[in-house]
Tab-separated table of C-alpha atoms in Angstrom:
chain	number	residue	atom	x	y	z
A	1	GLN	CA	-1.368	17.665	-9.419
A	2	VAL	CA	-1.608	14.986	-6.586
A	3	GLN	CA	1.318	12.327	-6.658
A	4	LEU	CA	2.103	9.338	-4.612
A	5	VAL	CA	5.665	8.263	-3.868
A	6	GLU	CA	6.352	4.737	-2.372
A	7	SER	CA	9.395	3.548	-0.872
A	8	GLY	CA	10.922	0.646	1.234
A	9	GLY	CA	11.000	-2.278	-1.409
A	10	GLY	CA	13.748	-4.503	-1.662
A	11	LEU	CA	15.058	-7.924	-1.207
A	12	VAL	CA	14.515	-9.978	1.909
A	13	GLN	CA	15.021	-13.567	2.974
A	14	PRO	CA	12.040	-15.703	3.715
A	15	GLY	CA	10.743	-15.076	7.392
A	16	GLY	CA	12.085	-11.630	7.219
A	17	SER	CA	10.466	-8.235	7.682
A	18	LEU	CA	10.144	-5.068	5.372
A	19	ARG	CA	8.199	-1.741	5.649
A	20	LEU	CA	6.534	0.207	2.908
A	21	SER	CA	5.575	3.737	2.807
A	22	CYS	CA	3.631	5.860	0.681
A	23	ARG	CA	3.233	9.500	0.821
A	24	ALA	CA	0.772	11.707	-1.067
A	25	SER	CA	1.720	15.322	-2.060
A	26	GLY	CA	-0.104	18.139	-3.856
A	27	SER	CA	-3.344	20.190	-3.381
A	28	ILE	CA	-4.909	17.891	-0.716
A	29	ALA	CA	-8.016	18.799	1.344
A	30	SER	CA	-8.389	15.340	3.038
A	31	ILE	CA	-7.938	11.721	2.194
A	32	ASN	CA	-10.552	9.008	2.627
A	33	ALA	CA	-9.628	5.543	2.177
A	34	MET	CA	-6.044	4.133	1.562
A	35	GLY	CA	-4.786	0.881	0.384
A	36	TRP	CA	-2.058	-1.474	-0.775
A	37	TYR	CA	-2.393	-3.827	-3.913
A	38	ARG	CA	0.416	-5.990	-5.449
A	39	GLN	CA	0.912	-7.774	-8.825
A	40	ALA	CA	3.081	-10.763	-9.403
A	41	PRO	CA	4.559	-11.670	-12.712
A	42	GLY	CA	1.811	-13.338	-14.909
A	43	LYS	CA	-1.030	-12.497	-12.395
A	44	GLU	CA	-3.505	-9.630	-12.158
A	45	ARG	CA	-3.177	-7.055	-9.511
A	46	GLU	CA	-4.819	-8.240	-6.245
A	47	LEU	CA	-5.835	-6.194	-3.000
A	48	VAL	CA	-3.653	-6.657	-0.123
A	49	ALA	CA	-5.026	-4.261	2.615
A	50	THR	CA	-7.205	-1.359	3.140
A	51	ILE	CA	-7.383	1.060	5.796
A	52	ALA	CA	-10.537	3.649	6.120
A	53	SER	CA	-10.373	7.238	7.286
A	54	GLY	CA	-11.597	6.237	10.748
A	55	GLY	CA	-8.903	3.635	11.075
A	56	SER	CA	-10.884	0.298	10.375
A	57	THR	CA	-8.802	-2.180	8.384
A	58	ASN	CA	-9.443	-5.257	5.854
A	59	TYR	CA	-6.707	-7.684	4.617
A	60	ALA	CA	-6.485	-10.222	2.094
A	61	ASP	CA	-6.734	-13.682	3.687
A	62	SER	CA	-3.078	-14.588	2.471
A	63	VAL	CA	-1.652	-11.848	4.499
A	64	LYS	CA	-3.878	-11.932	7.619
A	65	GLY	CA	-1.619	-11.933	10.875
A	66	ARG	CA	1.419	-11.055	8.901
A	67	PHE	CA	0.870	-7.629	7.470
A	68	THR	CA	-0.314	-4.566	9.090
A	69	ILE	CA	-1.620	-1.350	7.226
A	70	SER	CA	-1.415	1.849	9.288
A	71	ARG	CA	-1.697	5.561	8.269
A	72	ASP	CA	-0.471	8.982	9.467
A	73	ASN	CA	-2.887	11.636	8.213
A	74	ALA	CA	-0.696	14.535	9.238
A	75	LYS	CA	1.912	13.299	6.712
A	76	ASN	CA	-0.640	11.995	4.067
A	77	THR	CA	1.159	8.667	4.458
A	78	VAL	CA	-0.165	5.000	4.512
A	79	TYR	CA	2.356	2.307	5.645
A	80	LEU	CA	2.397	-1.640	5.317
A	81	GLN	CA	4.517	-3.365	7.724
A	82	MET	CA	5.204	-6.973	6.456
A	83	SER	CA	6.444	-9.759	8.524
A	84	SER	CA	6.968	-13.440	8.095
A	85	LEU	CA	7.480	-12.871	4.503
A	86	LYS	CA	7.212	-15.950	2.156
A	87	PRO	CA	8.244	-16.109	-1.393
A	88	GLU	CA	4.646	-16.070	-2.663
A	89	ASP	CA	4.820	-12.493	-1.378
A	90	THR	CA	7.198	-11.515	-4.187
A	91	ALA	CA	5.314	-8.804	-6.279
A	92	VAL	CA	5.319	-5.074	-7.119
A	93	TYR	CA	3.295	-3.276	-4.456
A	94	TYR	CA	1.267	-0.328	-5.246
A	95	CYS	CA	-0.434	2.043	-2.919
A	96	LYS	CA	-3.468	3.976	-3.582
A	97	GLN	CA	-5.347	6.762	-1.994
A	98	SER	CA	-8.719	8.494	-2.381
A	99	VAL	CA	-7.919	12.081	-2.187
A	100	LEU	CA	-10.242	14.989	-2.028
A	101	VAL	CA	-9.413	17.708	-4.437
A	102	GLY	CA	-12.653	19.623	-4.642
A	103	THR	CA	-15.982	19.868	-3.211
A	104	GLY	CA	-17.414	16.326	-3.122
A	105	ARG	CA	-14.783	15.511	-5.594
A	106	TYR	CA	-12.246	12.424	-4.838
A	107	LEU	CA	-9.423	11.142	-7.065
A	108	GLU	CA	-8.172	7.611	-6.636
A	109	VAL	CA	-4.487	8.160	-7.040
A	110	TRP	CA	-1.788	5.234	-7.536
A	111	GLY	CA	1.712	5.295	-6.580
A	112	GLN	CA	4.418	4.193	-9.046
A	113	GLY	CA	5.057	0.783	-7.404
A	114	THR	CA	7.818	-0.811	-5.454
A	115	LEU	CA	9.307	-4.233	-5.933
A	116	VAL	CA	9.404	-6.613	-3.171
A	117	THR	CA	11.463	-9.926	-3.531
A	118	VAL	CA	11.414	-12.792	-1.159
A	119	SER	CA	14.011	-15.175	-1.843
A	120	SER	CA	16.929	-17.042	-0.310
């Protein structure tokens, strides 16, 4: 099995910062793309940021300039540094990693989710 474990969520005031992490464990040959998604109450899950194996990144318009995605390949970990947080950022955040588990075979694995609440 390959599992992703997330950490770093919590309560923060508007304008504050928070750092999320997501580490994969199991039988892993390599990891291609990594990403973060979020789901607010009553809304569909949406993409927040992605990072390719070579390090190129993409962000949702709503978080550009405030969030930074990064990865540590040696630790099979993806991070999301969140700054200038707004109440609208409140959501459950999920990470996803595309994991090579066999010859030419990738699995898209999701984390369990971590709640981020931005409120005064």
